[in-house]
Coordinates of C-alpha atoms and ligand atoms in Angstrom, one line a residue:
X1 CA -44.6 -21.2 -25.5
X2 CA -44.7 -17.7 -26.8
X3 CA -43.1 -17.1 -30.2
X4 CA -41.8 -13.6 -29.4
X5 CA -38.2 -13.6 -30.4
X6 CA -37.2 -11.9 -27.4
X7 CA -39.3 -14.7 -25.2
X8 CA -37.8 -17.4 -27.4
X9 CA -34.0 -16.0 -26.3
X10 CA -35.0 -16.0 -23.1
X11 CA -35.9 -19.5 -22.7
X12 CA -32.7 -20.5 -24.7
X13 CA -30.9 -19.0 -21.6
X14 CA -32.7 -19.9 -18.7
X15 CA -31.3 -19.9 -15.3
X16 CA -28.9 -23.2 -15.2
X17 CA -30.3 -24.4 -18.7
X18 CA -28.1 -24.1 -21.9
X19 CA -28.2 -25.7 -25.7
X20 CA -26.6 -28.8 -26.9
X21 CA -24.8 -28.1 -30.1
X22 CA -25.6 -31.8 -32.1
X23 CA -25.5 -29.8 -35.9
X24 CA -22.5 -31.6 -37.0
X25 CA -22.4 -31.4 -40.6
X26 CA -22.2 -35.2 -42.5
X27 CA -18.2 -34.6 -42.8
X28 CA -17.7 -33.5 -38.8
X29 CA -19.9 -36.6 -37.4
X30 CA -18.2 -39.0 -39.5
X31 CA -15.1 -37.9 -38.1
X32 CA -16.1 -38.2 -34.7
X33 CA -17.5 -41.7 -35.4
X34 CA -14.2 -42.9 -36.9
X35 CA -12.8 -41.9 -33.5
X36 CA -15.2 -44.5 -32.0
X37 CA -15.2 -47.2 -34.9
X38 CA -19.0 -46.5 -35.7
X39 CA -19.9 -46.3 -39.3
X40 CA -21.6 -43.2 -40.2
X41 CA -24.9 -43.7 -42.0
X42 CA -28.4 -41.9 -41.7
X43 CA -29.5 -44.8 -39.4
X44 CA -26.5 -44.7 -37.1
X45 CA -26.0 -41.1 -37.1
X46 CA -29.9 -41.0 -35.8
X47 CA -29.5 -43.9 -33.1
X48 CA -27.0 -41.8 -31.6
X49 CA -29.0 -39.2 -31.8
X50 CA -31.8 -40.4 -30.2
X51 CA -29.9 -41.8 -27.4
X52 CA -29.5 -38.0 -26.3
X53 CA -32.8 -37.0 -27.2
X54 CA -34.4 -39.5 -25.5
X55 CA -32.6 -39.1 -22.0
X56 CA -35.1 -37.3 -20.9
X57 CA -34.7 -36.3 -16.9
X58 CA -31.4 -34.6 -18.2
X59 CA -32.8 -32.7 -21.2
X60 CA -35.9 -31.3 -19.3
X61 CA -33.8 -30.4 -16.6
X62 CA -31.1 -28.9 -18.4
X63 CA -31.1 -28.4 -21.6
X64 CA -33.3 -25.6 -23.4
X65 CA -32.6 -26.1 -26.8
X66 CA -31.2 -28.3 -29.5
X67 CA -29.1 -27.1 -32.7
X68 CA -29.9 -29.6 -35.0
X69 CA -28.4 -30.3 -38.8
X70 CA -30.7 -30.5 -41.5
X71 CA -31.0 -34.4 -41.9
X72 CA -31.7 -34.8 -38.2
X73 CA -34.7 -31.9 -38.3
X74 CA -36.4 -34.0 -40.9
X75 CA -35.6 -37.5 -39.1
X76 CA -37.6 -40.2 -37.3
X77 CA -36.9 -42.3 -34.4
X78 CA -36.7 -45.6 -35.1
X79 CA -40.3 -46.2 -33.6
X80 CA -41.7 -43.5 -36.0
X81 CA -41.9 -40.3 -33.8
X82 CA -40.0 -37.5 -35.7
X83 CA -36.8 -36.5 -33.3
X84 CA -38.3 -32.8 -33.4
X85 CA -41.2 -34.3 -31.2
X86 CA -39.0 -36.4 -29.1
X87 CA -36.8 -33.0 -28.3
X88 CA -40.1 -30.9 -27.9
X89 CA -41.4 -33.4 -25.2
X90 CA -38.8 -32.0 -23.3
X91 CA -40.1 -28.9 -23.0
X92 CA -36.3 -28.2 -25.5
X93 CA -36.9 -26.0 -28.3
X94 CA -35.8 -27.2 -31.9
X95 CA -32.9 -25.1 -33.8
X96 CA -30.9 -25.5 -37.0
X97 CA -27.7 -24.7 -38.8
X98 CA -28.2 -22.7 -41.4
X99 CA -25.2 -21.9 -42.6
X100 CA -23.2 -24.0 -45.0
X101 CA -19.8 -24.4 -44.0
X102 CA -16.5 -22.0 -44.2
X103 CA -14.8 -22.1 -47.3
X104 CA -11.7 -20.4 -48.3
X105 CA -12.0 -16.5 -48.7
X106 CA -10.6 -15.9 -52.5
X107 CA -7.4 -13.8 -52.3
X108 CA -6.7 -14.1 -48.3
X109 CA -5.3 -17.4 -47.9
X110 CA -5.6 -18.8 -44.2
X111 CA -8.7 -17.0 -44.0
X112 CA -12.4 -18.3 -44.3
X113 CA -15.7 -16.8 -45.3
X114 CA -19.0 -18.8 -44.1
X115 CA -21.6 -19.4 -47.1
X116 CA -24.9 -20.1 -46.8
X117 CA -26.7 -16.9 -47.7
X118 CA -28.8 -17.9 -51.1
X119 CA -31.9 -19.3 -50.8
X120 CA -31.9 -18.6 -46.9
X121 CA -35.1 -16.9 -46.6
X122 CA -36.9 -19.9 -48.0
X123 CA -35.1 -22.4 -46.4
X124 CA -35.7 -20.5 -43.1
X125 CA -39.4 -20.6 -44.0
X126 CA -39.5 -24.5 -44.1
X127 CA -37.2 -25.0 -41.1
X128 CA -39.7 -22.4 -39.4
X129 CA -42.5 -25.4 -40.6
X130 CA -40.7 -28.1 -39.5
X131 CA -40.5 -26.7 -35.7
X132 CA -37.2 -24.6 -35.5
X133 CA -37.5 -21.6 -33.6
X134 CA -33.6 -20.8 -33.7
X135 CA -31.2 -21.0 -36.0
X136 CA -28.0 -21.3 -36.1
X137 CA -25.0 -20.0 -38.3
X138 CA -20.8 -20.0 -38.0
X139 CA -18.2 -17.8 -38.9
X140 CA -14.3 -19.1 -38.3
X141 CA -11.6 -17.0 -37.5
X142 CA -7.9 -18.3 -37.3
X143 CA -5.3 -16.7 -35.5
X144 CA -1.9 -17.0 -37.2
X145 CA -0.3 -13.7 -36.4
X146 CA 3.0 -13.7 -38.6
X147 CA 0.7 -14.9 -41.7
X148 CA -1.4 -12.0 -41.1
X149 CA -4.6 -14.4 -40.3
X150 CA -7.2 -12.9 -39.8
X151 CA -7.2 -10.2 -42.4
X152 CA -9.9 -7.2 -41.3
X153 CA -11.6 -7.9 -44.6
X154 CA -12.0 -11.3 -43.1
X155 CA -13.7 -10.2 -39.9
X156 CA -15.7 -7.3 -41.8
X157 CA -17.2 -10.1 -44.5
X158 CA -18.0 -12.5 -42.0
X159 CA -19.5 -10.3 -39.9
X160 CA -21.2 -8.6 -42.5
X161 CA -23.1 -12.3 -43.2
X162 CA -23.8 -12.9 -40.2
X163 CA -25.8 -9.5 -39.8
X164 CA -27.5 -10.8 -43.2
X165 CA -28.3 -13.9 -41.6
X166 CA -29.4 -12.4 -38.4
X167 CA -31.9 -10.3 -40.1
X168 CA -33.8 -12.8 -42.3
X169 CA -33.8 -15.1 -39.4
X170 CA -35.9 -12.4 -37.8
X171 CA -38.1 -11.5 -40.4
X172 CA -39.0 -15.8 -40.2
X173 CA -39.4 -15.5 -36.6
X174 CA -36.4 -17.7 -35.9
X175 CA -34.1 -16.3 -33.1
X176 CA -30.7 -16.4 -34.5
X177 CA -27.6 -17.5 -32.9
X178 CA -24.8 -15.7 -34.0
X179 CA -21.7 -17.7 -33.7
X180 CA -18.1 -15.5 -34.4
X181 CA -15.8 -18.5 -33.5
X182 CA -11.7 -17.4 -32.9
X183 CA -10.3 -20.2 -32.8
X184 CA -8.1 -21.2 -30.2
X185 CA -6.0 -24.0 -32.5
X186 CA -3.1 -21.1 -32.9
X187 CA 0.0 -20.9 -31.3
X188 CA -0.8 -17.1 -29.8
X189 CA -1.4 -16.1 -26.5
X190 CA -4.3 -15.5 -24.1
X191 CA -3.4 -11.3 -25.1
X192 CA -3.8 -12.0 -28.8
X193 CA -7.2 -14.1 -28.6
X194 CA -8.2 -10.9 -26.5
X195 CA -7.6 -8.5 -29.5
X196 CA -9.2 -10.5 -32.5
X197 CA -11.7 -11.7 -30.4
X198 CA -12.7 -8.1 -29.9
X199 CA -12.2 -7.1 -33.5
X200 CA -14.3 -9.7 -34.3
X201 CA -17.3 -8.7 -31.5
X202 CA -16.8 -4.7 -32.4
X203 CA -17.5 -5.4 -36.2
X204 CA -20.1 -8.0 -35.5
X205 CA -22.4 -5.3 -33.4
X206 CA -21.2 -2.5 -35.7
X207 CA -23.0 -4.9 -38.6
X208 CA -26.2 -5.9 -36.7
X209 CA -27.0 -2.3 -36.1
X210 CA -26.5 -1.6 -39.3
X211 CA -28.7 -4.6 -40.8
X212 CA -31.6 -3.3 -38.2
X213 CA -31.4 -6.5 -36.1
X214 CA -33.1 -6.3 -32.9
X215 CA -30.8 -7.3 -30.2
X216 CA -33.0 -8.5 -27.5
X217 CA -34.1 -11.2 -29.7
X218 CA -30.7 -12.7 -30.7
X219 CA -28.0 -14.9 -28.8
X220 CA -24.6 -14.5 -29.1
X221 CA -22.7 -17.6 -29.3
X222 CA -18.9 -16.9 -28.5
X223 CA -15.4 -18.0 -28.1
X224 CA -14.0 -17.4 -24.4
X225 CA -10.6 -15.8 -24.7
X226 CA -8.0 -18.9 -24.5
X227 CA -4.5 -19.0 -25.7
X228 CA -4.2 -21.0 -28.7
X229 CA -3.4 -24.9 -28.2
X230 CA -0.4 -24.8 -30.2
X231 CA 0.9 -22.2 -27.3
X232 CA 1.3 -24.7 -25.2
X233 CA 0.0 -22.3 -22.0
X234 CA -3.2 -23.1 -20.5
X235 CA -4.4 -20.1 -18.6
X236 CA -5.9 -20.4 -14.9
X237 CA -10.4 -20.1 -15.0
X238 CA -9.8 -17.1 -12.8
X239 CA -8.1 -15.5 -15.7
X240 CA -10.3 -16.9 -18.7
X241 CA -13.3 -15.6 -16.6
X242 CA -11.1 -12.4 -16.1
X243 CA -10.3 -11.8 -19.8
X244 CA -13.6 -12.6 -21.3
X245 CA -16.0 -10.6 -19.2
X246 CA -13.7 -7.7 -19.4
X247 CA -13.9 -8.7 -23.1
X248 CA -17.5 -8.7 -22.9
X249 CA -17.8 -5.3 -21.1
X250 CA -16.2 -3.3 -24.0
X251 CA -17.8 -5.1 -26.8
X252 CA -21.2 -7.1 -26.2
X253 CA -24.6 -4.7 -26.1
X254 CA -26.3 -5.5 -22.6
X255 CA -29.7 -5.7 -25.4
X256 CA -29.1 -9.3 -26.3
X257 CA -31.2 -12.1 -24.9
X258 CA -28.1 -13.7 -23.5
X259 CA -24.6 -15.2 -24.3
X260 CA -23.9 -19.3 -25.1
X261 CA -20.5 -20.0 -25.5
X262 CA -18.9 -22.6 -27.9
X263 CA -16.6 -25.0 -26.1
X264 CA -14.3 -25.0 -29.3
X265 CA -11.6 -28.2 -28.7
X266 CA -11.1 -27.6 -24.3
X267 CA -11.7 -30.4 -22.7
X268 CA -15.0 -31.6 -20.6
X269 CA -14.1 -30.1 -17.7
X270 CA -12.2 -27.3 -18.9
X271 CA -14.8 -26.1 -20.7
X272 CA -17.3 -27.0 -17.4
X273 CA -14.9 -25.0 -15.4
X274 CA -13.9 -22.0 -17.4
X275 CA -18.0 -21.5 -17.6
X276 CA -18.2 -21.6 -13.7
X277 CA -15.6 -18.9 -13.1
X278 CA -17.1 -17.0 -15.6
X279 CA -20.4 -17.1 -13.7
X280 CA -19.0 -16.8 -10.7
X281 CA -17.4 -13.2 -10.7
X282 CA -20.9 -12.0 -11.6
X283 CA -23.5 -10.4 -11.4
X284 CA -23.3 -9.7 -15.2
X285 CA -25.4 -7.9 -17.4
X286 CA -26.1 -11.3 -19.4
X287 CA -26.9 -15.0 -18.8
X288 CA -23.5 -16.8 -19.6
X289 CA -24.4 -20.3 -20.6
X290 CA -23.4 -23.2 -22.9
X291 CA -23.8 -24.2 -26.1
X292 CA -21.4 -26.9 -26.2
X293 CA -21.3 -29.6 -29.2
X294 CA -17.9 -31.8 -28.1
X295 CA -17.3 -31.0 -24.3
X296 CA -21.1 -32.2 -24.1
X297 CA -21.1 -35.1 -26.4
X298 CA -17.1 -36.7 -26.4
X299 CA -18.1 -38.2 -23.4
X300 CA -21.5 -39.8 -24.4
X301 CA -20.2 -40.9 -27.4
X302 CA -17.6 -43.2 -26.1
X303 CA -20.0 -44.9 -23.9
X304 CA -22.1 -45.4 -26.6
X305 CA -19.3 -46.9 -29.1
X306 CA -22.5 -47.5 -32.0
X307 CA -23.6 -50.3 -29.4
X308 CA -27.4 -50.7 -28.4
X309 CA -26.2 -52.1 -25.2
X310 CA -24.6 -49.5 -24.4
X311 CA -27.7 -46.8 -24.5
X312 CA -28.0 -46.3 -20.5
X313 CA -24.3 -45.6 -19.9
X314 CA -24.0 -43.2 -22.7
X315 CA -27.4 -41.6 -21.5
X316 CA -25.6 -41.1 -17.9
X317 CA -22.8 -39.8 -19.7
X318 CA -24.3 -37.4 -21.2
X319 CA -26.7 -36.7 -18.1
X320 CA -23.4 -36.2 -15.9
X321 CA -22.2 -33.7 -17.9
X322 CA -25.5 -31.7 -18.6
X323 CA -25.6 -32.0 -15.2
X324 CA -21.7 -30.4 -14.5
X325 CA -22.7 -27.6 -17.2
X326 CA -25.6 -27.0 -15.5
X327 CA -24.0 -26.2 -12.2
X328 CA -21.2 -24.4 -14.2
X329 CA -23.9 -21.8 -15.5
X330 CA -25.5 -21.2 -12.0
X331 CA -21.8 -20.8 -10.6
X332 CA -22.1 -23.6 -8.3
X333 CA -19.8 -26.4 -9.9
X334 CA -16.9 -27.9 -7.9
X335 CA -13.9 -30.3 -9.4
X336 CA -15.1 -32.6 -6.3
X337 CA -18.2 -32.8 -8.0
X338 CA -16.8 -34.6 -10.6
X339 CA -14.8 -37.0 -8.8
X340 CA -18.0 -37.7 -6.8
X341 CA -19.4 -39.2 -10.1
Ligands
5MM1 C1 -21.3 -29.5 -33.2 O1 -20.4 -28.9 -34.0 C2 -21.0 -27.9 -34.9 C3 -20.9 -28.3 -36.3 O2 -19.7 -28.1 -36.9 P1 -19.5 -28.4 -38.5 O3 -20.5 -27.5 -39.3 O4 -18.1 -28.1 -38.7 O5 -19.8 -29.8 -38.7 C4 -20.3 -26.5 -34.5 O6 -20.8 -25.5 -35.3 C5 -20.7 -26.2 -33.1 O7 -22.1 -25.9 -33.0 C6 -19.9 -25.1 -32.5 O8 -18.7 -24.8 -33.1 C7 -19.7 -25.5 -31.0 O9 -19.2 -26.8 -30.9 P2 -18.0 -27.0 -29.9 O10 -17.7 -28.5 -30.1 O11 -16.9 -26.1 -30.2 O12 -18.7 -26.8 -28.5

């Protein structure tokens, strides 16, 4: 495969392809295996791992890349064969988080500024060695409007990182995915997600112009404009689709390689169908795909429930949904579809 960035991006959005997002941090997968009852340890955290990796119809057919964390880039099957090459045999490329978490931004409480910055350049270097040819890295925006979350020196810092990150991702020859998540835990409304969400974009490009990044060889990995959970509203896929291309339109360069949303706490098929409407009142001047860690994974992780036994059915679970997603990026996924399965 070519290792121009801009060829890289491409593939990471490829007609009906899209990235699975399995870079949970030590802290996140634990979590999710307490839902399940699984212990989290290096071995079990790689068996389930594997399980998705090695399903292999579903990841050649549609699934172009894999976010990875940094224990899982350097891991091995339990038959030897590093999980890089198992992913790579899929014709999927290899990508990492680089960032290292949000943590609390000193003297704006609610808000959060993503570290991660020292020692990147080297660290991209060995990930660069050890197959990644993305990367990866988060910034978390809350909304709580009557606390004055976010703050615009919020959204300027983390914006400003990511441009930093962006840029020595670059210069490594690692596309970066850059990943300004508003969150939709909040109380606010569809309008409100809207506004920050387009704060957040206008200083993110404002920043990546400034720090020289070359667009074409960069994916954006967004929100789509929700209102918050704690709202109580859920808003028709006509008008998410509605809101975030609009959204797009004003904010997002037609430059970049493409666009990979985050599925950020919907459900399965929310997230499934939210990504179809979008798709479907194009043509757009971007591929609109998915880069989904739990509406891709919740389901497959049940099945599996830490039991060897139950590899197949967690494989179909996660092949149904790849599947679903798939459909969802071409704009051809129906509800009946996934009665059907
Ligand atoms: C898979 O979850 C990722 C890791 O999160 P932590 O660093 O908190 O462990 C996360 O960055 C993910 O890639 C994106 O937020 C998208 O995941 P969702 O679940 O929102 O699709």
């Amino acid at each position: 495969m070519s290792e121009r960035l801009e060829d890289i991006a491409a593939a990471m959005v490829a007609d009906g392809k899209g990235l699975l997002a399995a870079d949970e941090s030590s802290g996140t997968i634990k979590k999710r295996f307490d839902v399940i009852g699984v212990e989290s340890t290096a071995d079990s955290r790689r068996d389930y791992r594997e399980m998705m990796f090695r399903a292999k119809e579903a990841m050649t057919r549609y699934i172009s890349g894999v976010i990875l964390y940094d224990e899982t880039i350097r891991q091995k099957a339990a038959d030897g064969t590093p999980l890089v090459d198992i992913i790579k045999a899929t014709s999927a490329i290899p990508g990492i988080k680089v960032d290292a978490g949000a943590k609390p931004l000193a003297g704006y409480p609610g808000d959060t500024i993503t570290e991660g910055l020292d020692g990147l350049r080297e660290r991209l270097a060995d990930y660069y060695r050890l197959g990644a040819r993305f990367a990866k890295w988060r910034a978390v925006i809350d909304i709580d409007v009557a606390k004055g979350v976010p703050s615009a020196t919020s959204i300027g810092s983390n914006a400003h990182a990511l441009a930093r990150y962006a840029a020595l991702c670059q210069e490594a020859g690692i596309v970066p995915i850059v990943e300004p998540e508003v969150l939709m835990d909040g109380a606010h409304d569809i309008g409100t997600c809207y506004e920050i969400s387009k704060a957040t974009l206008t200083e993110l490009y404002t920043e990546l112009y400034a720090a020289r990044v070359v667009l074409e060889g960069t994916i954006l990995k967004p929100n789509m404009v929700l209102a918050g959970k704690k709202s109580g509203k859920t808003s028709s896929p006509e008008e998410v689709a509605e809101k975030t291309i609009k959204l797009f339109r004003e904010t997002v360069p037609a430059a970049i390689g493409g666009i990979a949303f985050l599925s950020g706490g919907q459900s399965d098929e929310e997230a499934t169908a939210n990504l179809n409407a979008i798709n479907a009142i194009g043509p757009h001047p971007w591929k609109l795909t998915f880069s989904y860690g739990r509406a891709l994974q919740a389901a497959p992780q049940k099945a599996w429930s830490g039991k060897a036994a139950n590899v197949a059915a967690a494989q179909a679970a996660f092949a149904h949904r790849a599947h679903m997603n798939h459909l969802a990026a071409l704009g051809k996924w129906q509800p009946e579809l996934e009665q059907a399965a």
